[in-house]
Amino acid sequence: MWKVLSVFLGIAVAGLLLTAVFVAESANSAKQDAKSALAAVENTETQSAEGNAADGTGAEPAGHVHNGGASADPVAALQSYSGAAPENAEELAASHEPFPAELPPVAKGDEVDIDITLKDVTIEIAPGVKYSAWSFASGAPGPVIHVREGQRINITLTNGGTIPHSIDFHAARIAPNVAFRDVAVGESFTYSFVATDPGVFMYHCGTKPVLAHIANGMYGAIVVDPAKPLPKADREYVLVSSEWYLNGPGLDEPASYNADKAHAMNPDWVTWNGYAAQYVTHPLPADPGEVVRFYVVAAGPSLDTDFHVVGTILDRAYVNGDVTQYQQGVQTVTVPAGGGAIFDVKIDEPGFYPFLSHSFASVDLGQVGLLKVGDPEGSASH
Ligand SMILES: [Cu+2]
């Protein structure tokens, strides 16, 4: 009996070994296949880049796969640095000067000149977390632009960076191949459009690979007031959401862009106005009973924002920034990557009311702030 059993066991073990060898072989050949596929893509890229340079069109062939600087070992490259913090993180958070969320005054006159300089800067995206950004002189996001319907907007982009950049305004109806063209290092370029469509819009660098340029901090918000004003608001705040994909923790030396994580949509940090949880340590104020208006832009580059204010209900939600109508009494509204929306809340009871993306992974990665209504005791539980 034992003899028979041990023979069977022997066969079973041998079978398992064979299976293991077969699996390993398959994995190996799959790896080889992946490697040759990658090599083929890189080859195609080199060829198409040369082709583009030769014909000067810059157009890419259909079905073109952009690897955008992905690393050779994507699995290792996906290591998360979320939550990295130095010992004095709390002090740093307290002394951090938050990005001004207040909507600036609307520009006067029939024409508005906007000067934008893009450059390489080292910024902080969380307490003690440094990032080598391609961004604006003032960091990311870029300055909030506030105009009104019907104004002519003259955009002058100066490239103070080290590679070509461009600026794409979602508020414009204009030929992108002309207006949103790449501007060489050290050069300036001006174009104009009339702000025909009210709402809140994203602007961003549109130079290829766009994913890398947006992920590196090249985005901002423009608010276009409608000719027929919205109902009066007592406070107006602008919130731009964005993800950060890091190749290191950014504590001892600045981190930079990680293409693998960006392709996997696997950020280390997600922020309101470029810095994790800055309005938790520096809440946005309101008085009880005031109408507070949020202009929200989801810069992405890839994640939506599911806007929600804990402890209240959105009284008016101008979904997608359509100011011709609003939804009433809604709890959470999606702002798509590359989109904007306007939300009004009126809160009577003093307290700390968190505003966040109810896609809670983003909250854990930093996309949360507090609206401080009145002078509440203690702190928020969220
Ligand atoms: Cu750029």
mmCIF file of C-alpha atoms and ligand atoms in Angstrom:
data_model
loop_
_atom_site.group_PDB
_atom_site.id
_atom_site.type_symbol
_atom_site.label_atom_id
_atom_site.label_comp_id
_atom_site.label_asym_id
_atom_site.label_seq_id
_atom_site.Cartn_x
_atom_site.Cartn_y
_atom_site.Cartn_z
ATOM 1 C CA MET A 1 0.000 0.000 0.000
ATOM 2 C CA TRP A 2 2.722 2.501 1.057
ATOM 3 C CA LYS A 3 4.777 1.503 -1.962
ATOM 4 C CA VAL A 4 1.881 2.241 -4.315
ATOM 5 C CA LEU A 5 1.216 5.555 -2.607
ATOM 6 C CA SER A 6 4.848 6.651 -2.772
ATOM 7 C CA VAL A 7 4.984 5.793 -6.490
ATOM 8 C CA PHE A 8 1.915 7.918 -7.059
ATOM 9 C CA LEU A 9 3.407 10.735 -5.006
ATOM 10 C CA GLY A 10 6.607 10.442 -7.038
ATOM 11 C CA ILE A 11 4.635 10.800 -10.248
ATOM 12 C CA ALA A 12 2.734 13.766 -8.827
ATOM 13 C CA VAL A 13 5.950 15.538 -7.763
ATOM 14 C CA ALA A 14 7.546 14.884 -11.139
ATOM 15 C CA GLY A 15 4.414 16.267 -12.809
ATOM 16 C CA LEU A 16 4.551 19.406 -10.679
ATOM 17 C CA LEU A 17 8.212 19.904 -11.511
ATOM 18 C CA LEU A 18 7.473 19.584 -15.212
ATOM 19 C CA THR A 19 4.618 22.079 -14.911
ATOM 20 C CA ALA A 20 6.873 24.511 -13.036
ATOM 21 C CA VAL A 21 9.557 24.217 -15.714
ATOM 22 C CA PHE A 22 6.935 24.746 -18.420
ATOM 23 C CA VAL A 23 5.500 27.837 -16.645
ATOM 24 C CA ALA A 24 8.968 29.299 -16.157
ATOM 25 C CA GLU A 25 9.755 28.703 -19.831
ATOM 26 C CA SER A 26 6.508 30.369 -20.905
ATOM 27 C CA ALA A 27 7.162 33.323 -18.609
ATOM 28 C CA ASN A 28 10.630 33.618 -20.010
ATOM 29 C CA SER A 29 9.426 33.526 -23.606
ATOM 30 C CA ALA A 30 6.616 35.987 -22.750
ATOM 31 C CA LYS A 31 9.300 38.287 -21.330
ATOM 32 C CA GLN A 32 11.333 37.876 -24.509
ATOM 33 C CA ASP A 33 8.219 38.594 -26.584
ATOM 34 C CA ALA A 34 7.559 41.733 -24.537
ATOM 35 C CA LYS A 35 11.182 42.812 -24.966
ATOM 36 C CA SER A 36 11.106 42.361 -28.728
ATOM 37 C CA ALA A 37 7.733 44.120 -28.913
ATOM 38 C CA LEU A 38 9.188 47.049 -26.969
ATOM 39 C CA ALA A 39 12.245 47.090 -29.214
ATOM 40 C CA ALA A 40 9.957 47.091 -32.252
ATOM 41 C CA VAL A 41 7.987 50.029 -30.833
ATOM 42 C CA GLU A 42 11.180 51.944 -30.078
ATOM 43 C CA ASN A 43 12.387 51.248 -33.605
ATOM 44 C CA THR A 44 9.120 52.539 -35.034
ATOM 45 C CA GLU A 45 9.409 55.630 -32.824
ATOM 46 C CA THR A 46 12.905 56.417 -34.028
ATOM 47 C CA GLN A 47 11.845 55.922 -37.626
ATOM 48 C CA SER A 48 8.692 58.009 -37.283
ATOM 49 C CA ALA A 49 10.596 60.734 -35.453
ATOM 50 C CA GLU A 50 13.050 60.840 -38.341
ATOM 51 C CA GLY A 51 10.170 60.770 -40.817
ATOM 52 C CA ASN A 52 8.526 63.662 -39.017
ATOM 53 C CA ALA A 53 11.706 65.660 -38.964
ATOM 54 C CA ALA A 54 12.115 65.027 -42.675
ATOM 55 C CA ASP A 55 8.621 66.005 -43.769
ATOM 56 C CA GLY A 56 8.250 68.599 -41.043
ATOM 57 C CA THR A 57 4.643 67.684 -40.269
ATOM 58 C CA GLY A 58 5.193 66.299 -36.802
ATOM 59 C CA ALA A 59 2.175 64.059 -37.421
ATOM 60 C CA GLU A 60 2.259 60.562 -36.018
ATOM 61 C CA PRO A 61 1.129 57.468 -37.884
ATOM 62 C CA ALA A 62 -2.159 55.851 -36.900
ATOM 63 C CA GLY A 63 -1.763 53.178 -34.241
ATOM 64 C CA HIS A 64 1.443 54.734 -33.035
ATOM 65 C CA VAL A 65 2.334 53.595 -29.517
ATOM 66 C CA HIS A 66 4.030 56.215 -27.377
ATOM 67 C CA ASN A 67 6.137 54.747 -24.639
ATOM 68 C CA GLY A 68 6.865 58.251 -23.314
ATOM 69 C CA GLY A 69 10.118 57.362 -21.577
ATOM 70 C CA ALA A 70 8.882 54.276 -19.702
ATOM 71 C CA SER A 71 11.581 52.331 -17.889
ATOM 72 C CA ALA A 72 12.840 48.869 -18.816
ATOM 73 C CA ASP A 73 11.578 47.366 -15.566
ATOM 74 C CA PRO A 74 8.021 48.659 -15.175
ATOM 75 C CA VAL A 75 7.221 46.521 -12.125
ATOM 76 C CA ALA A 76 10.093 47.927 -10.039
ATOM 77 C CA ALA A 77 9.264 51.412 -11.313
ATOM 78 C CA LEU A 78 5.763 51.223 -9.804
ATOM 79 C CA GLN A 79 7.056 51.316 -6.226
ATOM 80 C CA SER A 80 4.929 53.851 -4.376
ATOM 81 C CA TYR A 81 6.331 56.849 -2.523
ATOM 82 C CA SER A 82 2.952 58.009 -1.287
ATOM 83 C CA GLY A 83 2.943 59.396 2.213
ATOM 84 C CA ALA A 84 6.728 59.944 2.304
ATOM 85 C CA ALA A 85 7.388 62.541 4.984
ATOM 86 C CA PRO A 86 10.332 63.976 6.922
ATOM 87 C CA GLU A 87 10.243 64.067 10.725
ATOM 88 C CA ASN A 88 9.280 67.731 10.790
ATOM 89 C CA ALA A 89 6.430 67.276 8.279
ATOM 90 C CA GLU A 90 3.879 68.883 10.608
ATOM 91 C CA GLU A 91 5.968 72.038 11.054
ATOM 92 C CA LEU A 92 6.572 72.215 7.308
ATOM 93 C CA ALA A 93 2.849 71.848 6.599
ATOM 94 C CA ALA A 94 2.090 74.644 9.072
ATOM 95 C CA SER A 95 4.702 77.025 7.632
ATOM 96 C CA HIS A 96 3.787 76.220 4.005
ATOM 97 C CA GLU A 97 2.162 79.172 2.276
ATOM 98 C CA PRO A 98 -0.903 77.723 0.568
ATOM 99 C CA PHE A 99 -1.682 78.383 -3.092
ATOM 100 C CA PRO A 100 -4.187 81.277 -3.049
ATOM 101 C CA ALA A 101 -7.548 79.614 -3.700
ATOM 102 C CA GLU A 102 -9.532 82.883 -3.737
ATOM 103 C CA LEU A 103 -10.791 83.783 -7.201
ATOM 104 C CA PRO A 104 -8.849 86.913 -8.251
ATOM 105 C CA PRO A 105 -10.818 89.981 -9.451
ATOM 106 C CA VAL A 106 -12.131 89.855 -13.019
ATOM 107 C CA ALA A 107 -9.940 91.572 -15.636
ATOM 108 C CA LYS A 108 -11.171 94.983 -16.800
ATOM 109 C CA GLY A 109 -11.566 96.327 -20.343
ATOM 110 C CA ASP A 110 -12.380 94.714 -23.664
ATOM 111 C CA GLU A 111 -8.941 93.159 -24.088
ATOM 112 C CA VAL A 112 -6.893 91.225 -21.575
ATOM 113 C CA ASP A 113 -3.163 90.543 -21.932
ATOM 114 C CA ILE A 114 -1.977 87.363 -20.250
ATOM 115 C CA ASP A 115 1.755 86.645 -20.016
ATOM 116 C CA ILE A 116 2.713 83.086 -19.216
ATOM 117 C CA THR A 117 6.287 81.972 -18.676
ATOM 118 C CA LEU A 118 6.975 78.265 -18.505
ATOM 119 C CA LYS A 119 10.171 77.139 -16.829
ATOM 120 C CA ASP A 120 11.865 74.364 -14.876
ATOM 121 C CA VAL A 121 11.416 74.860 -11.149
ATOM 122 C CA THR A 122 11.789 72.756 -8.026
ATOM 123 C CA ILE A 123 8.557 72.830 -6.104
ATOM 124 C CA GLU A 124 7.086 71.186 -3.008
ATOM 125 C CA ILE A 125 4.030 69.010 -3.553
ATOM 126 C CA ALA A 126 3.646 67.775 0.042
ATOM 127 C CA PRO A 127 5.446 68.654 3.304
ATOM 128 C CA GLY A 128 9.155 68.123 2.608
ATOM 129 C CA VAL A 129 8.503 66.402 -0.752
ATOM 130 C CA LYS A 130 10.404 68.166 -3.524
ATOM 131 C CA TYR A 131 9.735 67.709 -7.242
ATOM 132 C CA SER A 132 11.665 68.923 -10.301
ATOM 133 C CA ALA A 133 8.782 70.361 -12.288
ATOM 134 C CA TRP A 134 8.313 71.758 -15.774
ATOM 135 C CA SER A 135 5.956 74.420 -14.693
ATOM 136 C CA PHE A 136 5.332 78.118 -14.149
ATOM 137 C CA ALA A 137 7.681 80.541 -12.390
ATOM 138 C CA SER A 138 5.289 80.410 -9.428
ATOM 139 C CA GLY A 139 5.015 76.606 -9.499
ATOM 140 C CA ALA A 140 1.941 74.496 -10.214
ATOM 141 C CA PRO A 141 -0.838 75.106 -10.952
ATOM 142 C CA GLY A 142 -0.300 78.216 -13.057
ATOM 143 C CA PRO A 143 -1.968 81.478 -12.079
ATOM 144 C CA VAL A 144 -5.777 81.561 -11.978
ATOM 145 C CA ILE A 145 -7.044 83.689 -14.870
ATOM 146 C CA HIS A 146 -10.376 85.481 -14.439
ATOM 147 C CA VAL A 147 -12.039 87.123 -17.425
ATOM 148 C CA ARG A 148 -15.585 87.688 -18.620
ATOM 149 C CA GLU A 149 -17.571 86.546 -21.610
ATOM 150 C CA GLY A 150 -16.866 88.636 -24.711
ATOM 151 C CA GLN A 151 -13.388 89.851 -23.769
ATOM 152 C CA ARG A 152 -10.531 89.350 -26.215
ATOM 153 C CA ILE A 153 -7.741 87.403 -24.546
ATOM 154 C CA ASN A 154 -4.180 87.887 -25.788
ATOM 155 C CA ILE A 155 -1.977 85.051 -24.625
ATOM 156 C CA THR A 156 1.789 85.471 -24.752
ATOM 157 C CA LEU A 157 3.699 82.316 -23.963
ATOM 158 C CA THR A 158 7.400 82.627 -23.183
ATOM 159 C CA ASN A 159 9.375 79.420 -23.050
ATOM 160 C CA GLY A 160 11.856 79.834 -20.205
ATOM 161 C CA GLY A 161 12.355 76.079 -20.007
ATOM 162 C CA THR A 162 14.775 73.662 -21.604
ATOM 163 C CA ILE A 163 12.525 71.866 -24.126
ATOM 164 C CA PRO A 164 9.671 73.049 -26.393
ATOM 165 C CA HIS A 165 6.353 73.887 -24.720
ATOM 166 C CA SER A 166 2.962 75.221 -25.776
ATOM 167 C CA ILE A 167 -0.272 76.444 -24.194
ATOM 168 C CA ASP A 168 -3.726 75.030 -24.936
ATOM 169 C CA PHE A 169 -6.720 76.981 -23.613
ATOM 170 C CA HIS A 170 -9.893 74.899 -23.395
ATOM 171 C CA ALA A 171 -11.817 78.196 -23.297
ATOM 172 C CA ALA A 172 -10.761 79.005 -26.884
ATOM 173 C CA ARG A 173 -12.290 78.165 -30.235
ATOM 174 C CA ILE A 174 -9.182 78.378 -32.377
ATOM 175 C CA ALA A 175 -7.088 76.276 -34.770
ATOM 176 C CA PRO A 176 -4.821 74.359 -32.384
ATOM 177 C CA ASN A 177 -2.111 73.673 -34.970
ATOM 178 C CA VAL A 178 -1.578 77.444 -35.159
ATOM 179 C CA ALA A 179 -2.346 78.735 -31.648
ATOM 180 C CA PHE A 180 -1.228 75.792 -29.548
ATOM 181 C CA ARG A 181 1.977 75.189 -31.469
ATOM 182 C CA ASP A 182 5.279 74.367 -29.830
ATOM 183 C CA VAL A 183 7.375 77.350 -28.823
ATOM 184 C CA ALA A 184 11.142 76.859 -28.921
ATOM 185 C CA VAL A 185 13.341 77.445 -25.882
ATOM 186 C CA GLY A 186 13.880 81.144 -25.230
ATOM 187 C CA GLU A 187 11.158 82.260 -27.648
ATOM 188 C CA SER A 188 7.773 83.929 -27.173
ATOM 189 C CA PHE A 189 4.550 83.502 -29.119
ATOM 190 C CA THR A 190 1.278 85.438 -28.951
ATOM 191 C CA TYR A 191 -2.220 84.434 -30.008
ATOM 192 C CA SER A 192 -5.687 85.802 -29.314
ATOM 193 C CA PHE A 193 -9.156 84.441 -28.816
ATOM 194 C CA VAL A 194 -12.487 85.844 -27.730
ATOM 195 C CA ALA A 195 -13.884 84.299 -24.540
ATOM 196 C CA THR A 196 -17.193 83.325 -26.150
ATOM 197 C CA ASP A 197 -18.085 80.561 -23.717
ATOM 198 C CA PRO A 198 -18.567 81.203 -20.011
ATOM 199 C CA GLY A 199 -17.596 78.636 -17.397
ATOM 200 C CA VAL A 200 -14.410 77.323 -15.847
ATOM 201 C CA PHE A 201 -11.819 75.764 -18.123
ATOM 202 C CA MET A 202 -8.470 74.066 -17.994
ATOM 203 C CA TYR A 203 -5.381 75.391 -19.717
ATOM 204 C CA HIS A 204 -2.247 73.303 -20.179
ATOM 205 C CA CYS A 205 0.865 72.628 -22.178
ATOM 206 C CA GLY A 206 -0.063 70.454 -25.141
ATOM 207 C CA THR A 207 3.398 69.461 -26.322
ATOM 208 C CA LYS A 208 4.028 65.752 -26.871
ATOM 209 C CA PRO A 209 4.050 63.634 -24.848
ATOM 210 C CA VAL A 210 1.220 65.638 -23.308
ATOM 211 C CA LEU A 211 0.955 63.198 -20.398
ATOM 212 C CA ALA A 212 4.474 64.114 -19.271
ATOM 213 C CA HIS A 213 3.970 67.862 -19.707
ATOM 214 C CA ILE A 214 0.738 67.919 -17.694
ATOM 215 C CA ALA A 215 2.066 65.510 -15.051
ATOM 216 C CA ASN A 216 5.063 67.806 -14.653
ATOM 217 C CA GLY A 217 2.900 70.734 -13.574
ATOM 218 C CA MET A 218 1.915 72.591 -16.759
ATOM 219 C CA TYR A 219 -1.747 73.405 -16.162
ATOM 220 C CA GLY A 220 -4.082 75.938 -14.637
ATOM 221 C CA ALA A 221 -7.636 77.281 -14.548
ATOM 222 C CA ILE A 222 -9.384 80.112 -16.370
ATOM 223 C CA VAL A 223 -12.761 81.352 -15.152
ATOM 224 C CA VAL A 224 -14.948 83.081 -17.735
ATOM 225 C CA ASP A 225 -17.804 84.982 -16.066
ATOM 226 C CA PRO A 226 -21.061 84.816 -18.004
ATOM 227 C CA ALA A 227 -22.436 88.093 -19.433
ATOM 228 C CA LYS A 228 -25.577 87.426 -17.380
ATOM 229 C CA PRO A 229 -24.123 86.966 -13.897
ATOM 230 C CA LEU A 230 -24.603 83.840 -11.802
ATOM 231 C CA PRO A 231 -26.491 84.225 -8.505
ATOM 232 C CA LYS A 232 -24.373 86.169 -6.030
ATOM 233 C CA ALA A 233 -21.754 84.243 -4.051
ATOM 234 C CA ASP A 234 -20.123 85.539 -0.858
ATOM 235 C CA ARG A 235 -16.888 83.566 -1.310
ATOM 236 C CA GLU A 236 -15.362 82.163 -4.473
ATOM 237 C CA TYR A 237 -12.596 79.558 -4.447
ATOM 238 C CA VAL A 238 -10.732 77.899 -7.306
ATOM 239 C CA LEU A 239 -9.542 74.311 -6.901
ATOM 240 C CA VAL A 240 -7.380 72.528 -9.456
ATOM 241 C CA SER A 241 -6.857 68.816 -8.920
ATOM 242 C CA SER A 242 -3.849 66.955 -10.263
ATOM 243 C CA GLU A 243 -1.804 63.804 -9.854
ATOM 244 C CA TRP A 244 1.941 63.478 -9.288
ATOM 245 C CA TYR A 245 3.973 60.472 -10.429
ATOM 246 C CA LEU A 246 7.356 60.266 -8.717
ATOM 247 C CA ASN A 247 10.578 58.382 -9.424
ATOM 248 C CA GLY A 248 11.675 58.726 -5.796
ATOM 249 C CA PRO A 249 10.388 59.942 -2.415
ATOM 250 C CA GLY A 250 11.627 63.518 -3.036
ATOM 251 C CA LEU A 251 12.855 63.976 0.526
ATOM 252 C CA ASP A 252 16.661 64.158 0.192
ATOM 253 C CA GLU A 253 16.684 65.194 -3.448
ATOM 254 C CA PRO A 254 13.869 66.338 -5.724
ATOM 255 C CA ALA A 255 11.896 63.563 -7.397
ATOM 256 C CA SER A 256 11.003 63.778 -11.053
ATOM 257 C CA TYR A 257 8.448 62.321 -13.456
ATOM 258 C CA ASN A 258 7.875 58.563 -13.576
ATOM 259 C CA ALA A 259 6.356 57.561 -16.928
ATOM 260 C CA ASP A 260 5.498 54.006 -15.818
ATOM 261 C CA LYS A 261 3.324 55.224 -12.953
ATOM 262 C CA ALA A 262 1.726 57.857 -15.169
ATOM 263 C CA HIS A 263 0.798 55.201 -17.743
ATOM 264 C CA ALA A 264 -0.523 52.949 -14.987
ATOM 265 C CA MET A 265 -2.466 55.940 -13.537
ATOM 266 C CA ASN A 266 -0.863 55.041 -10.245
ATOM 267 C CA PRO A 267 0.032 58.381 -8.599
ATOM 268 C CA ASP A 268 2.085 58.947 -5.458
ATOM 269 C CA TRP A 269 0.210 62.135 -4.632
ATOM 270 C CA VAL A 270 -3.062 63.750 -5.668
ATOM 271 C CA THR A 271 -3.473 67.408 -4.764
ATOM 272 C CA TRP A 272 -5.730 70.445 -4.682
ATOM 273 C CA ASN A 273 -3.770 73.339 -6.155
ATOM 274 C CA GLY A 274 -0.507 71.441 -6.282
ATOM 275 C CA TYR A 275 0.205 70.575 -2.631
ATOM 276 C CA ALA A 276 -1.173 67.658 -0.621
ATOM 277 C CA ALA A 277 -3.774 68.588 1.993
ATOM 278 C CA GLN A 278 -2.668 72.246 2.151
ATOM 279 C CA TYR A 279 -6.202 73.407 2.995
ATOM 280 C CA VAL A 280 -6.404 70.927 5.855
ATOM 281 C CA THR A 281 -3.658 72.806 7.708
ATOM 282 C CA HIS A 282 -4.824 76.125 6.193
ATOM 283 C CA PRO A 283 -8.642 75.809 5.851
ATOM 284 C CA LEU A 284 -10.618 78.043 3.504
ATOM 285 C CA PRO A 285 -12.833 80.350 5.569
ATOM 286 C CA ALA A 286 -16.559 81.086 5.291
ATOM 287 C CA ASP A 287 -19.192 82.523 7.610
ATOM 288 C CA PRO A 288 -22.348 80.592 8.481
ATOM 289 C CA GLY A 289 -25.094 81.202 5.921
ATOM 290 C CA GLU A 290 -22.745 82.465 3.218
ATOM 291 C CA VAL A 291 -22.925 81.147 -0.326
ATOM 292 C CA VAL A 292 -19.555 79.584 -1.106
ATOM 293 C CA ARG A 293 -18.759 78.925 -4.755
ATOM 294 C CA PHE A 294 -16.119 76.402 -5.851
ATOM 295 C CA TYR A 295 -14.690 76.519 -9.367
ATOM 296 C CA VAL A 296 -13.188 73.066 -9.837
ATOM 297 C CA VAL A 297 -10.871 72.002 -12.663
ATOM 298 C CA ALA A 298 -9.597 68.440 -12.914
ATOM 299 C CA ALA A 299 -6.209 68.844 -14.567
ATOM 300 C CA GLY A 300 -5.509 65.119 -14.361
ATOM 301 C CA PRO A 301 -3.502 64.270 -16.351
ATOM 302 C CA SER A 302 -5.648 61.125 -16.140
ATOM 303 C CA LEU A 303 -7.884 60.911 -13.054
ATOM 304 C CA ASP A 304 -11.361 62.403 -12.665
ATOM 305 C CA THR A 305 -12.401 64.246 -9.510
ATOM 306 C CA ASP A 306 -15.642 63.162 -7.834
ATOM 307 C CA PHE A 307 -16.362 66.431 -6.064
ATOM 308 C CA HIS A 308 -18.075 66.164 -2.709
ATOM 309 C CA VAL A 309 -18.348 68.353 0.391
ATOM 310 C CA VAL A 310 -18.724 66.283 3.561
ATOM 311 C CA GLY A 311 -21.565 67.450 5.802
ATOM 312 C CA THR A 312 -23.611 69.274 3.206
ATOM 313 C CA ILE A 313 -25.268 68.930 -0.189
ATOM 314 C CA LEU A 314 -24.366 70.871 -3.325
ATOM 315 C CA ASP A 315 -27.088 73.528 -3.595
ATOM 316 C CA ARG A 316 -26.214 74.370 -7.183
ATOM 317 C CA ALA A 317 -24.033 72.212 -9.428
ATOM 318 C CA TYR A 318 -23.157 73.723 -12.800
ATOM 319 C CA VAL A 319 -22.126 70.387 -14.229
ATOM 320 C CA ASN A 320 -19.284 70.607 -16.753
ATOM 321 C CA GLY A 321 -19.277 74.375 -16.205
ATOM 322 C CA ASP A 322 -22.519 74.799 -18.177
ATOM 323 C CA VAL A 323 -23.825 78.046 -16.688
ATOM 324 C CA THR A 324 -27.161 77.883 -18.565
ATOM 325 C CA GLN A 325 -28.515 75.414 -16.017
ATOM 326 C CA TYR A 326 -27.697 73.797 -12.712
ATOM 327 C CA GLN A 327 -28.606 70.709 -10.730
ATOM 328 C CA GLN A 328 -29.907 71.166 -7.186
ATOM 329 C CA GLY A 329 -29.400 69.124 -4.060
ATOM 330 C CA VAL A 330 -26.837 66.684 -5.405
ATOM 331 C CA GLN A 331 -24.204 64.921 -3.325
ATOM 332 C CA THR A 332 -21.247 64.166 -5.637
ATOM 333 C CA VAL A 333 -20.484 65.342 -9.169
ATOM 334 C CA THR A 334 -17.762 64.051 -11.421
ATOM 335 C CA VAL A 335 -15.402 66.587 -12.919
ATOM 336 C CA PRO A 336 -13.695 64.737 -15.763
ATOM 337 C CA ALA A 337 -9.963 65.030 -16.402
ATOM 338 C CA GLY A 338 -9.702 68.059 -18.658
ATOM 339 C CA GLY A 339 -13.041 69.429 -17.447
ATOM 340 C CA GLY A 340 -14.415 71.965 -15.008
ATOM 341 C CA ALA A 341 -17.543 72.584 -12.957
ATOM 342 C CA ILE A 342 -18.979 75.156 -10.552
ATOM 343 C CA PHE A 343 -20.537 74.265 -7.207
ATOM 344 C CA ASP A 344 -22.396 76.414 -4.671
ATOM 345 C CA VAL A 345 -22.915 75.460 -1.050
ATOM 346 C CA LYS A 346 -24.618 77.396 1.731
ATOM 347 C CA ILE A 347 -23.768 76.078 5.169
ATOM 348 C CA ASP A 348 -25.507 77.429 8.263
ATOM 349 C CA GLU A 349 -23.916 75.356 11.002
ATOM 350 C CA PRO A 350 -20.330 76.216 12.048
ATOM 351 C CA GLY A 351 -17.842 73.406 11.552
ATOM 352 C CA PHE A 352 -15.067 71.941 9.409
ATOM 353 C CA TYR A 353 -16.476 70.648 6.115
ATOM 354 C CA PRO A 354 -14.007 68.581 4.059
ATOM 355 C CA PHE A 355 -14.037 69.067 0.275
ATOM 356 C CA LEU A 356 -12.566 66.147 -1.599
ATOM 357 C CA SER A 357 -12.778 63.670 -4.414
ATOM 358 C CA HIS A 358 -15.040 60.893 -3.157
ATOM 359 C CA SER A 359 -12.826 58.501 -5.088
ATOM 360 C CA PHE A 360 -11.147 57.891 -1.737
ATOM 361 C CA ALA A 361 -7.791 56.635 -2.952
ATOM 362 C CA SER A 362 -7.259 60.247 -4.026
ATOM 363 C CA VAL A 363 -8.068 61.468 -0.496
ATOM 364 C CA ASP A 364 -5.438 59.131 0.944
ATOM 365 C CA LEU A 365 -2.951 60.560 -1.550
ATOM 366 C CA GLY A 366 -3.668 64.158 -0.529
ATOM 367 C CA GLN A 367 -6.771 65.421 -2.349
ATOM 368 C CA VAL A 368 -8.635 66.846 0.626
ATOM 369 C CA GLY A 369 -9.133 70.288 2.129
ATOM 370 C CA LEU A 370 -11.354 71.922 4.725
ATOM 371 C CA LEU A 371 -13.967 74.619 4.498
ATOM 372 C CA LYS A 372 -13.996 76.264 7.913
ATOM 373 C CA VAL A 373 -17.465 77.651 8.516
ATOM 374 C CA GLY A 374 -17.581 80.141 11.385
ATOM 375 C CA ASP A 375 -15.228 79.537 14.273
ATOM 376 C CA PRO A 376 -15.664 75.888 15.176
ATOM 377 C CA GLU A 377 -14.039 74.165 18.136
ATOM 378 C CA GLY A 378 -11.438 71.412 17.679
ATOM 379 C CA SER A 379 -10.577 69.965 14.292
ATOM 380 C CA ALA A 380 -12.138 67.880 11.554
ATOM 381 C CA SER A 381 -12.522 64.123 11.937
ATOM 382 C CA HIS A 382 -11.913 63.531 8.215
HETATM 383 CU CU CU B 1 5.294 71.635 -21.818
#
